[in-house]
Amino acid sequence: MSKGSEGATPGFLVWRLSMKWRVAVDRAVAPLGLTHAQYVVVASLHGLHRTGLRPSQRRLADHTGLEALYVSKLARGLESAGLLERTRDPGDPRAVQLALTEEGREVTRKAIDVVQGLLRQLLAPLGGPGSPRAQEFARDLAALLDAPLDPFGTTDHETEQS
């Protein structure tokens, strides 16, 4: 554990790791004309498209954890850059579907390769992406993401004192 991390709370460590990752991805994808948030959008679209889906902005927001309004803003910027197209959903005229353009697919493939290299670096101390420790880490992260967080709910500490 690094000197600055000794005695740190798990919340602080999650924050620091997420910031370290965001900054690294921002720097890595900048030469491709993307920000970290734009990368999240195009890489998620790429993955969803590979499963046969052409998601709406709302579905993409739900998938990424980004606010729907922010996804809309990012999509407009990516559309202006020629990387994705937005069309009305034939099944729901209120919804907007998103798809990568050919240029968008090319840029996204390059960006995914770059980010996969970062992921290999990040997970090297755990034995690399395919290692048992990295797989356990991914399961732990998924469990934390699945845990409900209610900023107005009672905490265990408050319950214990009642």
PDB file of N, CA, C and O in Angstrom, residues 44-111:
ATOM      1  N   SER A  44     -19.132   1.774 -24.809  1.00  0.00           N
ATOM      2  CA  SER A  44     -20.372   1.092 -24.422  1.00  0.00           C
ATOM      3  C   SER A  44     -21.250   0.845 -25.639  1.00  0.00           C
ATOM      4  O   SER A  44     -21.832  -0.241 -25.783  1.00  0.00           O
ATOM      5  N   LEU A  45     -21.342   1.837 -26.525  1.00  0.00           N
ATOM      6  CA  LEU A  45     -22.107   1.637 -27.767  1.00  0.00           C
ATOM      7  C   LEU A  45     -21.520   0.494 -28.577  1.00  0.00           C
ATOM      8  O   LEU A  45     -22.255  -0.341 -29.118  1.00  0.00           O
ATOM      9  N   HIS A  46     -20.201   0.458 -28.663  1.00  0.00           N
ATOM     10  CA  HIS A  46     -19.517  -0.610 -29.405  1.00  0.00           C
ATOM     11  C   HIS A  46     -19.883  -1.978 -28.817  1.00  0.00           C
ATOM     12  O   HIS A  46     -20.242  -2.904 -29.551  1.00  0.00           O
ATOM     13  N   GLY A  47     -19.809  -2.089 -27.494  1.00  0.00           N
ATOM     14  CA  GLY A  47     -20.132  -3.359 -26.845  1.00  0.00           C
ATOM     15  C   GLY A  47     -21.590  -3.741 -27.007  1.00  0.00           C
ATOM     16  O   GLY A  47     -21.907  -4.909 -27.286  1.00  0.00           O
ATOM     17  N   LEU A  48     -22.490  -2.782 -26.849  1.00  0.00           N
ATOM     18  CA  LEU A  48     -23.920  -3.073 -27.000  1.00  0.00           C
ATOM     19  C   LEU A  48     -24.259  -3.432 -28.447  1.00  0.00           C
ATOM     20  O   LEU A  48     -25.077  -4.320 -28.698  1.00  0.00           O
ATOM     21  N   HIS A  49     -23.613  -2.754 -29.393  1.00  0.00           N
ATOM     22  CA  HIS A  49     -23.853  -3.055 -30.807  1.00  0.00           C
ATOM     23  C   HIS A  49     -23.421  -4.490 -31.139  1.00  0.00           C
ATOM     24  O   HIS A  49     -24.085  -5.179 -31.908  1.00  0.00           O
ATOM     25  N   ARG A  50     -22.321  -4.931 -30.519  1.00  0.00           N
ATOM     26  CA  ARG A  50     -21.839  -6.302 -30.767  1.00  0.00           C
ATOM     27  C   ARG A  50     -22.841  -7.341 -30.284  1.00  0.00           C
ATOM     28  O   ARG A  50     -22.834  -8.471 -30.753  1.00  0.00           O
ATOM     29  N   THR A  51     -23.716  -6.966 -29.344  1.00  0.00           N
ATOM     30  CA  THR A  51     -24.752  -7.891 -28.879  1.00  0.00           C
ATOM     31  C   THR A  51     -26.046  -7.714 -29.667  1.00  0.00           C
ATOM     32  O   THR A  51     -27.063  -8.303 -29.316  1.00  0.00           O
ATOM     33  N   GLY A  52     -26.004  -6.871 -30.712  1.00  0.00           N
ATOM     34  CA  GLY A  52     -27.161  -6.691 -31.573  1.00  0.00           C
ATOM     35  C   GLY A  52     -28.088  -5.564 -31.159  1.00  0.00           C
ATOM     36  O   GLY A  52     -29.174  -5.424 -31.719  1.00  0.00           O
ATOM     37  N   LEU A  53     -27.692  -4.765 -30.181  1.00  0.00           N
ATOM     38  CA  LEU A  53     -28.550  -3.688 -29.702  1.00  0.00           C
ATOM     39  C   LEU A  53     -28.172  -2.349 -30.319  1.00  0.00           C
ATOM     40  O   LEU A  53     -27.007  -2.075 -30.579  1.00  0.00           O
ATOM     41  N   ARG A  54     -29.179  -1.545 -30.552  1.00  0.00           N
ATOM     42  CA  ARG A  54     -28.986  -0.139 -30.917  1.00  0.00           C
ATOM     43  C   ARG A  54     -29.707   0.641 -29.822  1.00  0.00           C
ATOM     44  O   ARG A  54     -30.904   0.914 -29.926  1.00  0.00           O
ATOM     45  N   PRO A  55     -28.982   0.971 -28.752  1.00  0.00           N
ATOM     46  CA  PRO A  55     -29.643   1.502 -27.561  1.00  0.00           C
ATOM     47  C   PRO A  55     -30.126   2.940 -27.720  1.00  0.00           C
ATOM     48  O   PRO A  55     -29.603   3.712 -28.522  1.00  0.00           O
ATOM     49  N   SER A  56     -31.111   3.262 -26.907  1.00  0.00           N
ATOM     50  CA  SER A  56     -31.552   4.651 -26.793  1.00  0.00           C
ATOM     51  C   SER A  56     -30.570   5.369 -25.872  1.00  0.00           C
ATOM     52  O   SER A  56     -29.771   4.734 -25.163  1.00  0.00           O
ATOM     53  N   GLN A  57     -30.665   6.686 -25.881  1.00  0.00           N
ATOM     54  CA  GLN A  57     -29.821   7.454 -24.963  1.00  0.00           C
ATOM     55  C   GLN A  57     -30.109   7.056 -23.526  1.00  0.00           C
ATOM     56  O   GLN A  57     -29.194   6.940 -22.715  1.00  0.00           O
ATOM     57  N   ARG A  58     -31.379   6.824 -23.192  1.00  0.00           N
ATOM     58  CA  ARG A  58     -31.758   6.434 -21.832  1.00  0.00           C
ATOM     59  C   ARG A  58     -31.118   5.093 -21.462  1.00  0.00           C
ATOM     60  O   ARG A  58     -30.581   4.925 -20.382  1.00  0.00           O
ATOM     61  N   ARG A  59     -31.200   4.131 -22.366  1.00  0.00           N
ATOM     62  CA  ARG A  59     -30.620   2.807 -22.074  1.00  0.00           C
ATOM     63  C   ARG A  59     -29.115   2.910 -21.891  1.00  0.00           C
ATOM     64  O   ARG A  59     -28.531   2.269 -21.022  1.00  0.00           O
ATOM     65  N   LEU A  60     -28.472   3.737 -22.723  1.00  0.00           N
ATOM     66  CA  LEU A  60     -27.027   3.926 -22.600  1.00  0.00           C
ATOM     67  C   LEU A  60     -26.696   4.604 -21.271  1.00  0.00           C
ATOM     68  O   LEU A  60     -25.724   4.232 -20.607  1.00  0.00           O
ATOM     69  N   ALA A  61     -27.504   5.565 -20.855  1.00  0.00           N
ATOM     70  CA  ALA A  61     -27.301   6.219 -19.562  1.00  0.00           C
ATOM     71  C   ALA A  61     -27.406   5.198 -18.434  1.00  0.00           C
ATOM     72  O   ALA A  61     -26.559   5.163 -17.532  1.00  0.00           O
ATOM     73  N   ASP A  62     -28.414   4.350 -18.490  1.00  0.00           N
ATOM     74  CA  ASP A  62     -28.575   3.310 -17.469  1.00  0.00           C
ATOM     75  C   ASP A  62     -27.389   2.354 -17.467  1.00  0.00           C
ATOM     76  O   ASP A  62     -26.906   1.946 -16.410  1.00  0.00           O
ATOM     77  N   HIS A  63     -26.912   1.997 -18.659  1.00  0.00           N
ATOM     78  CA  HIS A  63     -25.793   1.054 -18.797  1.00  0.00           C
ATOM     79  C   HIS A  63     -24.497   1.633 -18.222  1.00  0.00           C
ATOM     80  O   HIS A  63     -23.735   0.924 -17.572  1.00  0.00           O
ATOM     81  N   THR A  64     -24.249   2.913 -18.472  1.00  0.00           N
ATOM     82  CA  THR A  64     -22.984   3.527 -18.083  1.00  0.00           C
ATOM     83  C   THR A  64     -22.990   4.125 -16.683  1.00  0.00           C
ATOM     84  O   THR A  64     -21.925   4.366 -16.111  1.00  0.00           O
ATOM     85  N   GLY A  65     -24.185   4.399 -16.152  1.00  0.00           N
ATOM     86  CA  GLY A  65     -24.261   5.073 -14.868  1.00  0.00           C
ATOM     87  C   GLY A  65     -24.155   6.587 -14.990  1.00  0.00           C
ATOM     88  O   GLY A  65     -24.116   7.292 -13.989  1.00  0.00           O
ATOM     89  N   LEU A  66     -24.118   7.083 -16.219  1.00  0.00           N
ATOM     90  CA  LEU A  66     -24.086   8.528 -16.446  1.00  0.00           C
ATOM     91  C   LEU A  66     -25.513   9.076 -16.446  1.00  0.00           C
ATOM     92  O   LEU A  66     -26.458   8.353 -16.763  1.00  0.00           O
ATOM     93  N   GLU A  67     -25.661  10.340 -16.116  1.00  0.00           N
ATOM     94  CA  GLU A  67     -26.971  10.987 -16.158  1.00  0.00           C
ATOM     95  C   GLU A  67     -27.448  11.071 -17.603  1.00  0.00           C
ATOM     96  O   GLU A  67     -26.649  11.319 -18.515  1.00  0.00           O
ATOM     97  N   ALA A  68     -28.737  10.891 -17.823  1.00  0.00           N
ATOM     98  CA  ALA A  68     -29.301  10.908 -19.178  1.00  0.00           C
ATOM     99  C   ALA A  68     -29.024  12.231 -19.892  1.00  0.00           C
ATOM    100  O   ALA A  68     -28.699  12.239 -21.083  1.00  0.00           O
ATOM    101  N   LEU A  69     -29.119  13.336 -19.167  1.00  0.00           N
ATOM    102  CA  LEU A  69     -28.858  14.648 -19.762  1.00  0.00           C
ATOM    103  C   LEU A  69     -27.406  14.763 -20.216  1.00  0.00           C
ATOM    104  O   LEU A  69     -27.110  15.329 -21.277  1.00  0.00           O
ATOM    105  N   TYR A  70     -26.496  14.196 -19.435  1.00  0.00           N
ATOM    106  CA  TYR A  70     -25.076  14.216 -19.787  1.00  0.00           C
ATOM    107  C   TYR A  70     -24.814  13.339 -21.012  1.00  0.00           C
ATOM    108  O   TYR A  70     -24.060  13.721 -21.906  1.00  0.00           O
ATOM    109  N   VAL A  71     -25.449  12.185 -21.080  1.00  0.00           N
ATOM    110  CA  VAL A  71     -25.302  11.317 -22.255  1.00  0.00           C
ATOM    111  C   VAL A  71     -25.810  12.046 -23.496  1.00  0.00           C
ATOM    112  O   VAL A  71     -25.184  11.978 -24.561  1.00  0.00           O
ATOM    113  N   SER A  72     -26.904  12.753 -23.370  1.00  0.00           N
ATOM    114  CA  SER A  72     -27.443  13.510 -24.492  1.00  0.00           C
ATOM    115  C   SER A  72     -26.438  14.559 -24.968  1.00  0.00           C
ATOM    116  O   SER A  72     -26.190  14.704 -26.168  1.00  0.00           O
ATOM    117  N   LYS A  73     -25.841  15.264 -24.029  1.00  0.00           N
ATOM    118  CA  LYS A  73     -24.825  16.284 -24.366  1.00  0.00           C
ATOM    119  C   LYS A  73     -23.613  15.641 -25.035  1.00  0.00           C
ATOM    120  O   LYS A  73     -23.113  16.129 -26.050  1.00  0.00           O
ATOM    121  N   LEU A  74     -23.144  14.538 -24.469  1.00  0.00           N
ATOM    122  CA  LEU A  74     -21.996  13.834 -25.052  1.00  0.00           C
ATOM    123  C   LEU A  74     -22.327  13.325 -26.452  1.00  0.00           C
ATOM    124  O   LEU A  74     -21.510  13.422 -27.373  1.00  0.00           O
ATOM    125  N   ALA A  75     -23.539  12.781 -26.622  1.00  0.00           N
ATOM    126  CA  ALA A  75     -23.957  12.245 -27.922  1.00  0.00           C
ATOM    127  C   ALA A  75     -23.999  13.348 -28.975  1.00  0.00           C
ATOM    128  O   ALA A  75     -23.567  13.139 -30.116  1.00  0.00           O
ATOM    129  N   ARG A  76     -24.491  14.516 -28.605  1.00  0.00           N
ATOM    130  CA  ARG A  76     -24.521  15.631 -29.562  1.00  0.00           C
ATOM    131  C   ARG A  76     -23.108  16.006 -29.998  1.00  0.00           C
ATOM    132  O   ARG A  76     -22.848  16.245 -31.176  1.00  0.00           O
ATOM    133  N   GLY A  77     -22.181  16.070 -29.047  1.00  0.00           N
ATOM    134  CA  GLY A  77     -20.791  16.381 -29.375  1.00  0.00           C
ATOM    135  C   GLY A  77     -20.153  15.323 -30.253  1.00  0.00           C
ATOM    136  O   GLY A  77     -19.440  15.641 -31.214  1.00  0.00           O
ATOM    137  N   LEU A  78     -20.409  14.061 -29.940  1.00  0.00           N
ATOM    138  CA  LEU A  78     -19.855  12.968 -30.745  1.00  0.00           C
ATOM    139  C   LEU A  78     -20.486  12.931 -32.133  1.00  0.00           C
ATOM    140  O   LEU A  78     -19.821  12.581 -33.110  1.00  0.00           O
ATOM    141  N   GLU A  79     -21.749  13.327 -32.225  1.00  0.00           N
ATOM    142  CA  GLU A  79     -22.409  13.408 -33.525  1.00  0.00           C
ATOM    143  C   GLU A  79     -21.771  14.526 -34.357  1.00  0.00           C
ATOM    144  O   GLU A  79     -21.473  14.340 -35.544  1.00  0.00           O
ATOM    145  N   SER A  80     -21.520  15.670 -33.730  1.00  0.00           N
ATOM    146  CA  SER A  80     -20.866  16.786 -34.431  1.00  0.00           C
ATOM    147  C   SER A  80     -19.475  16.404 -34.926  1.00  0.00           C
ATOM    148  O   SER A  80     -19.030  16.879 -35.963  1.00  0.00           O
ATOM    149  N   ALA A  81     -18.804  15.548 -34.170  1.00  0.00           N
ATOM    150  CA  ALA A  81     -17.460  15.091 -34.549  1.00  0.00           C
ATOM    151  C   ALA A  81     -17.513  13.985 -35.599  1.00  0.00           C
ATOM    152  O   ALA A  81     -16.467  13.523 -36.062  1.00  0.00           O
ATOM    153  N   GLY A  82     -18.723  13.530 -35.955  1.00  0.00           N
ATOM    154  CA  GLY A  82     -18.864  12.486 -36.969  1.00  0.00           C
ATOM    155  C   GLY A  82     -18.650  11.078 -36.462  1.00  0.00           C
ATOM    156  O   GLY A  82     -18.479  10.151 -37.254  1.00  0.00           O
ATOM    157  N   LEU A  83     -18.682  10.901 -35.133  1.00  0.00           N
ATOM    158  CA  LEU A  83     -18.400   9.584 -34.574  1.00  0.00           C
ATOM    159  C   LEU A  83     -19.649   8.755 -34.274  1.00  0.00           C
ATOM    160  O   LEU A  83     -19.562   7.537 -34.149  1.00  0.00           O
ATOM    161  N   LEU A  84     -20.793   9.413 -34.129  1.00  0.00           N
ATOM    162  CA  LEU A  84     -22.016   8.641 -33.934  1.00  0.00           C
ATOM    163  C   LEU A  84     -23.188   9.345 -34.589  1.00  0.00           C
ATOM    164  O   LEU A  84     -23.110  10.515 -34.950  1.00  0.00           O
ATOM    165  N   GLU A  85     -24.241   8.558 -34.772  1.00  0.00           N
ATOM    166  CA  GLU A  85     -25.470   9.114 -35.340  1.00  0.00           C
ATOM    167  C   GLU A  85     -26.612   8.881 -34.363  1.00  0.00           C
ATOM    168  O   GLU A  85     -26.662   7.871 -33.676  1.00  0.00           O
ATOM    169  N   ARG A  86     -27.476   9.864 -34.312  1.00  0.00           N
ATOM    170  CA  ARG A  86     -28.661   9.814 -33.449  1.00  0.00           C
ATOM    171  C   ARG A  86     -29.877   9.793 -34.362  1.00  0.00           C
ATOM    172  O   ARG A  86     -30.000  10.617 -35.259  1.00  0.00           O
ATOM    173  N   THR A  87     -30.761   8.843 -34.131  1.00  0.00           N
ATOM    174  CA  THR A  87     -31.986   8.743 -34.927  1.00  0.00           C
ATOM    175  C   THR A  87     -33.167   8.485 -34.001  1.00  0.00           C
ATOM    176  O   THR A  87     -33.002   7.953 -32.902  1.00  0.00           O
ATOM    177  N   ARG A  88     -34.338   8.835 -34.466  1.00  0.00           N
ATOM    178  CA  ARG A  88     -35.546   8.560 -33.693  1.00  0.00           C
ATOM    179  C   ARG A  88     -35.801   7.060 -33.663  1.00  0.00           C
ATOM    180  O   ARG A  88     -35.615   6.364 -34.657  1.00  0.00           O
ATOM    181  N   ASP A  89     -36.227   6.588 -32.518  1.00  0.00           N
ATOM    182  CA  ASP A  89     -36.567   5.174 -32.355  1.00  0.00           C
ATOM    183  C   ASP A  89     -37.912   4.937 -33.027  1.00  0.00           C
ATOM    184  O   ASP A  89     -38.906   5.569 -32.665  1.00  0.00           O
ATOM    185  N   PRO A  90     -37.982   4.023 -34.018  1.00  0.00           N
ATOM    186  CA  PRO A  90     -39.257   3.765 -34.692  1.00  0.00           C
ATOM    187  C   PRO A  90     -40.337   3.246 -33.739  1.00  0.00           C
ATOM    188  O   PRO A  90     -41.523   3.458 -33.959  1.00  0.00           O
ATOM    189  N   GLY A  91     -39.931   2.609 -32.664  1.00  0.00           N
ATOM    190  CA  GLY A  91     -40.894   2.069 -31.707  1.00  0.00           C
ATOM    191  C   GLY A  91     -41.341   3.073 -30.663  1.00  0.00           C
ATOM    192  O   GLY A  91     -42.341   2.859 -29.984  1.00  0.00           O
ATOM    193  N   ASP A  92     -40.595   4.165 -30.505  1.00  0.00           N
ATOM    194  CA  ASP A  92     -40.928   5.185 -29.510  1.00  0.00           C
ATOM    195  C   ASP A  92     -40.427   6.528 -30.025  1.00  0.00           C
ATOM    196  O   ASP A  92     -39.240   6.835 -29.910  1.00  0.00           O
ATOM    197  N   PRO A  93     -41.308   7.327 -30.601  1.00  0.00           N
ATOM    198  CA  PRO A  93     -40.888   8.593 -31.213  1.00  0.00           C
ATOM    199  C   PRO A  93     -40.255   9.588 -30.235  1.00  0.00           C
ATOM    200  O   PRO A  93     -39.593  10.518 -30.646  1.00  0.00           O
ATOM    201  N   ARG A  94     -40.423   9.370 -28.926  1.00  0.00           N
ATOM    202  CA  ARG A  94     -39.784  10.246 -27.940  1.00  0.00           C
ATOM    203  C   ARG A  94     -38.326   9.871 -27.708  1.00  0.00           C
ATOM    204  O   ARG A  94     -37.551  10.671 -27.200  1.00  0.00           O
ATOM    205  N   ALA A  95     -37.959   8.631 -28.045  1.00  0.00           N
ATOM    206  CA  ALA A  95     -36.614   8.130 -27.760  1.00  0.00           C
ATOM    207  C   ALA A  95     -35.671   8.360 -28.937  1.00  0.00           C
ATOM    208  O   ALA A  95     -36.089   8.361 -30.097  1.00  0.00           O
ATOM    209  N   VAL A  96     -34.394   8.536 -28.602  1.00  0.00           N
ATOM    210  CA  VAL A  96     -33.350   8.710 -29.611  1.00  0.00           C
ATOM    211  C   VAL A  96     -32.412   7.513 -29.521  1.00  0.00           C
ATOM    212  O   VAL A  96     -31.904   7.186 -28.446  1.00  0.00           O
ATOM    213  N   GLN A  97     -32.216   6.837 -30.654  1.00  0.00           N
ATOM    214  CA  GLN A  97     -31.293   5.701 -30.705  1.00  0.00           C
ATOM    215  C   GLN A  97     -29.914   6.203 -31.131  1.00  0.00           C
ATOM    216  O   GLN A  97     -29.793   7.170 -31.883  1.00  0.00           O
ATOM    217  N   LEU A  98     -28.880   5.507 -30.662  1.00  0.00           N
ATOM    218  CA  LEU A  98     -27.509   5.884 -30.961  1.00  0.00           C
ATOM    219  C   LEU A  98     -26.788   4.755 -31.673  1.00  0.00           C
ATOM    220  O   LEU A  98     -26.999   3.581 -31.357  1.00  0.00           O
ATOM    221  N   ALA A  99     -25.941   5.119 -32.618  1.00  0.00           N
ATOM    222  CA  ALA A  99     -25.110   4.135 -33.310  1.00  0.00           C
ATOM    223  C   ALA A  99     -23.814   4.807 -33.727  1.00  0.00           C
ATOM    224  O   ALA A  99     -23.799   6.002 -34.059  1.00  0.00           O
ATOM    225  N   LEU A 100     -22.731   4.058 -33.697  1.00  0.00           N
ATOM    226  CA  LEU A 100     -21.446   4.577 -34.151  1.00  0.00           C
ATOM    227  C   LEU A 100     -21.426   4.649 -35.671  1.00  0.00           C
ATOM    228  O   LEU A 100     -21.972   3.779 -36.348  1.00  0.00           O
ATOM    229  N   THR A 101     -20.771   5.677 -36.191  1.00  0.00           N
ATOM    230  CA  THR A 101     -20.524   5.756 -37.629  1.00  0.00           C
ATOM    231  C   THR A 101     -19.315   4.876 -37.930  1.00  0.00           C
ATOM    232  O   THR A 101     -18.660   4.362 -37.011  1.00  0.00           O
ATOM    233  N   GLU A 102     -18.978   4.722 -39.190  1.00  0.00           N
ATOM    234  CA  GLU A 102     -17.780   3.950 -39.538  1.00  0.00           C
ATOM    235  C   GLU A 102     -16.546   4.572 -38.900  1.00  0.00           C
ATOM    236  O   GLU A 102     -15.709   3.876 -38.335  1.00  0.00           O
ATOM    237  N   GLU A 103     -16.431   5.894 -38.997  1.00  0.00           N
ATOM    238  CA  GLU A 103     -15.299   6.590 -38.356  1.00  0.00           C
ATOM    239  C   GLU A 103     -15.337   6.367 -36.844  1.00  0.00           C
ATOM    240  O   GLU A 103     -14.302   6.155 -36.210  1.00  0.00           O
ATOM    241  N   GLY A 104     -16.528   6.411 -36.261  1.00  0.00           N
ATOM    242  CA  GLY A 104     -16.679   6.180 -34.833  1.00  0.00           C
ATOM    243  C   GLY A 104     -16.226   4.784 -34.427  1.00  0.00           C
ATOM    244  O   GLY A 104     -15.589   4.612 -33.380  1.00  0.00           O
ATOM    245  N   ARG A 105     -16.551   3.784 -35.246  1.00  0.00           N
ATOM    246  CA  ARG A 105     -16.109   2.413 -34.946  1.00  0.00           C
ATOM    247  C   ARG A 105     -14.590   2.311 -35.010  1.00  0.00           C
ATOM    248  O   ARG A 105     -13.971   1.655 -34.164  1.00  0.00           O
ATOM    249  N   GLU A 106     -13.981   2.970 -35.970  1.00  0.00           N
ATOM    250  CA  GLU A 106     -12.514   2.923 -36.110  1.00  0.00           C
ATOM    251  C   GLU A 106     -11.836   3.590 -34.906  1.00  0.00           C
ATOM    252  O   GLU A 106     -10.918   3.022 -34.310  1.00  0.00           O
ATOM    253  N   VAL A 107     -12.299   4.786 -34.544  1.00  0.00           N
ATOM    254  CA  VAL A 107     -11.727   5.491 -33.398  1.00  0.00           C
ATOM    255  C   VAL A 107     -11.959   4.685 -32.121  1.00  0.00           C
ATOM    256  O   VAL A 107     -11.064   4.563 -31.276  1.00  0.00           O
ATOM    257  N   THR A 108     -13.139   4.110 -31.983  1.00  0.00           N
ATOM    258  CA  THR A 108     -13.462   3.338 -30.779  1.00  0.00           C
ATOM    259  C   THR A 108     -12.576   2.110 -30.660  1.00  0.00           C
ATOM    260  O   THR A 108     -12.084   1.798 -29.565  1.00  0.00           O
ATOM    261  N   ARG A 109     -12.339   1.405 -31.759  1.00  0.00           N
ATOM    262  CA  ARG A 109     -11.452   0.225 -31.700  1.00  0.00           C
ATOM    263  C   ARG A 109     -10.052   0.631 -31.231  1.00  0.00           C
ATOM    264  O   ARG A 109      -9.453  -0.054 -30.400  1.00  0.00           O
ATOM    265  N   LYS A 110      -9.546   1.739 -31.749  1.00  0.00           N
ATOM    266  CA  LYS A 110      -8.220   2.219 -31.323  1.00  0.00           C
ATOM    267  C   LYS A 110      -8.241   2.583 -29.844  1.00  0.00           C
ATOM    268  O   LYS A 110      -7.310   2.247 -29.097  1.00  0.00           O
ATOM    269  N   ALA A 111      -9.288   3.283 -29.416  1.00  0.00           N
ATOM    270  CA  ALA A 111      -9.386   3.700 -28.024  1.00  0.00           C
ATOM    271  C   ALA A 111      -9.491   2.496 -27.087  1.00  0.00           C
ATOM    272  O   ALA A 111      -8.870   2.479 -26.020  1.00  0.00           O
TER     273      ALA A 111
END
